[in-house]
PDB file of C-alpha atoms in Angstrom:
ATOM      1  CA  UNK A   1      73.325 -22.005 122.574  1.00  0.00           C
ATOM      2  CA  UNK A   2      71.248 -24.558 124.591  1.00  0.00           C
ATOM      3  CA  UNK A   3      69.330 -23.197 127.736  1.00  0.00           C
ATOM      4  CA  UNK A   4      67.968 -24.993 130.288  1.00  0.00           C
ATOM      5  CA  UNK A   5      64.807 -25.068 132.506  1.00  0.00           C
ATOM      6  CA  UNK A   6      65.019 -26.375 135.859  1.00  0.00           C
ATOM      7  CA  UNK A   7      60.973 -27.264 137.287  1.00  0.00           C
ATOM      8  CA  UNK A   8      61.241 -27.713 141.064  1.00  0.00           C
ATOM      9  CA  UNK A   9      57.373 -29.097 141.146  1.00  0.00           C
ATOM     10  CA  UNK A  10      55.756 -29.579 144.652  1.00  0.00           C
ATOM     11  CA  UNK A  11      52.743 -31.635 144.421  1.00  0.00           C
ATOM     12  CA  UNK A  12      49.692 -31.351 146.478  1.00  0.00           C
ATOM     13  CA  UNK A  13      46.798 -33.161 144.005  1.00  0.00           C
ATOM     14  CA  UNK A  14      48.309 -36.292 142.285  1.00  0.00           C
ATOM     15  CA  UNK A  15      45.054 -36.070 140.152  1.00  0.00           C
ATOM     16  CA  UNK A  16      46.425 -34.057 137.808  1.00  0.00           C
ATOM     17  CA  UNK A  17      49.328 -36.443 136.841  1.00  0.00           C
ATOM     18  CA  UNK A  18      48.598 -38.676 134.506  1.00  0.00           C
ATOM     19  CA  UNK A  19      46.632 -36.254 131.758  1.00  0.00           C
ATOM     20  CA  UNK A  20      50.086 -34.126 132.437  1.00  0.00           C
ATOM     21  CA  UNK A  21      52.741 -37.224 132.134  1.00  0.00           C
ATOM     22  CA  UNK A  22      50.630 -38.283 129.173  1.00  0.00           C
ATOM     23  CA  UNK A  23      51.127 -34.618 127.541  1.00  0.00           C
ATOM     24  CA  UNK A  24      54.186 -33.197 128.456  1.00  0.00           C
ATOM     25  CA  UNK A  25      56.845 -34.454 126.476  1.00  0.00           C
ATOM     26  CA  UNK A  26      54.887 -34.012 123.267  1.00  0.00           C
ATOM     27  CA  UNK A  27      54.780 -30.238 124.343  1.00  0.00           C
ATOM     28  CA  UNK A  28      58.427 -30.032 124.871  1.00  0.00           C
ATOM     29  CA  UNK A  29      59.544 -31.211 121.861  1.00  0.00           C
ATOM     30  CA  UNK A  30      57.176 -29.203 119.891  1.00  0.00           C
ATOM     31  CA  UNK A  31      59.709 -26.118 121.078  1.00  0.00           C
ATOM     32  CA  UNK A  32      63.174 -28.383 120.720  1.00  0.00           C
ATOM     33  CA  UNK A  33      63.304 -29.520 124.008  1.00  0.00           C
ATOM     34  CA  UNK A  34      63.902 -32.972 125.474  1.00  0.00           C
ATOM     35  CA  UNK A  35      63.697 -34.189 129.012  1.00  0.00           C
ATOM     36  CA  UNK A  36      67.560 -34.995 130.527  1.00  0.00           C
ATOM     37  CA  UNK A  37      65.856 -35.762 133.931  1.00  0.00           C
ATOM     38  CA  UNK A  38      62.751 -36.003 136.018  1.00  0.00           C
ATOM     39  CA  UNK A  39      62.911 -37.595 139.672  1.00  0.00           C
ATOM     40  CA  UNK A  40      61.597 -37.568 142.776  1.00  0.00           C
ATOM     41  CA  UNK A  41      64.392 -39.149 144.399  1.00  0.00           C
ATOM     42  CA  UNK A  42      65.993 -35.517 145.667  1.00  0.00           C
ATOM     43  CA  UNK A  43      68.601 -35.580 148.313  1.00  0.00           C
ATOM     44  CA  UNK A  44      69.914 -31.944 149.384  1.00  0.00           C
ATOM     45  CA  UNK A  45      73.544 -31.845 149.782  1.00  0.00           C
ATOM     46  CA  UNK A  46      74.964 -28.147 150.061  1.00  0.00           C
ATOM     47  CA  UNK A  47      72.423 -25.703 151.041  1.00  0.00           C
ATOM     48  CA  UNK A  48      68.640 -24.936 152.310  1.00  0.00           C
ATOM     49  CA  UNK A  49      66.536 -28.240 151.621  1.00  0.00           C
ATOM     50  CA  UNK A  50      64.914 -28.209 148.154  1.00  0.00           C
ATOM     51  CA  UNK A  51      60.875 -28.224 149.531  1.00  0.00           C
ATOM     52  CA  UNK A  52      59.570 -29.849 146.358  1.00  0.00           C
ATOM     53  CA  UNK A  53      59.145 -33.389 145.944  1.00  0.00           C
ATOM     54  CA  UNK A  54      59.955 -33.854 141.792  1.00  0.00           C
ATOM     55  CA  UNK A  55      62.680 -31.989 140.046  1.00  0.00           C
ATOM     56  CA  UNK A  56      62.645 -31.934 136.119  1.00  0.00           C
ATOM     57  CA  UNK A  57      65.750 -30.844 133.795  1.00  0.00           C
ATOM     58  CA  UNK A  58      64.775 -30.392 130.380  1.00  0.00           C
ATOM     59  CA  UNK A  59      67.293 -28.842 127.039  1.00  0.00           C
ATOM     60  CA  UNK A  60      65.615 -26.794 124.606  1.00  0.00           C
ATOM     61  CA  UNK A  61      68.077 -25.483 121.440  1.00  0.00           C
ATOM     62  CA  UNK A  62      67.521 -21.739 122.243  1.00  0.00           C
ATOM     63  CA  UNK A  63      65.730 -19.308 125.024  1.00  0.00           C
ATOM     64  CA  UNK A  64      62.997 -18.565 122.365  1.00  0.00           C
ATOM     65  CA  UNK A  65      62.342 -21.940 121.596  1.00  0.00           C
ATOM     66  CA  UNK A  66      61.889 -22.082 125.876  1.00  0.00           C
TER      67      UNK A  66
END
């Protein structure tokens, strides 16, 4: 059964982002898991606002492999 990890990232240092963006997929699909969405276009519709500023959805085939 697929599981799925929802990052709600707030960034403060941007200089971090490019070694990460450069990395990360690679490291997901080591364990299964592929990106289905990463934006920083976030509107709140329902709810208390969402206080980070990029929201990632990735699969991954099992919770072990998360």
């Amino acid at each position: 059964m697929a599981v799925y990890l929802i990052g709600e990232v707030t960034i403060t240092d941007e200089s971090w982002i490019p070694n990460y963006a450069t990395n990360v997929h690679d490291i997901a699909h080591k364990h299964g898991g592929k990106y289905l969405s990463r934006s920083s276009n976030i509107k709140t519709v329902e709810g208390e606002e969402c206080k980070a500023n990029m929201i990632a959805l990735v699969e991954f085939p099992t919770m072990e492999a998360l």
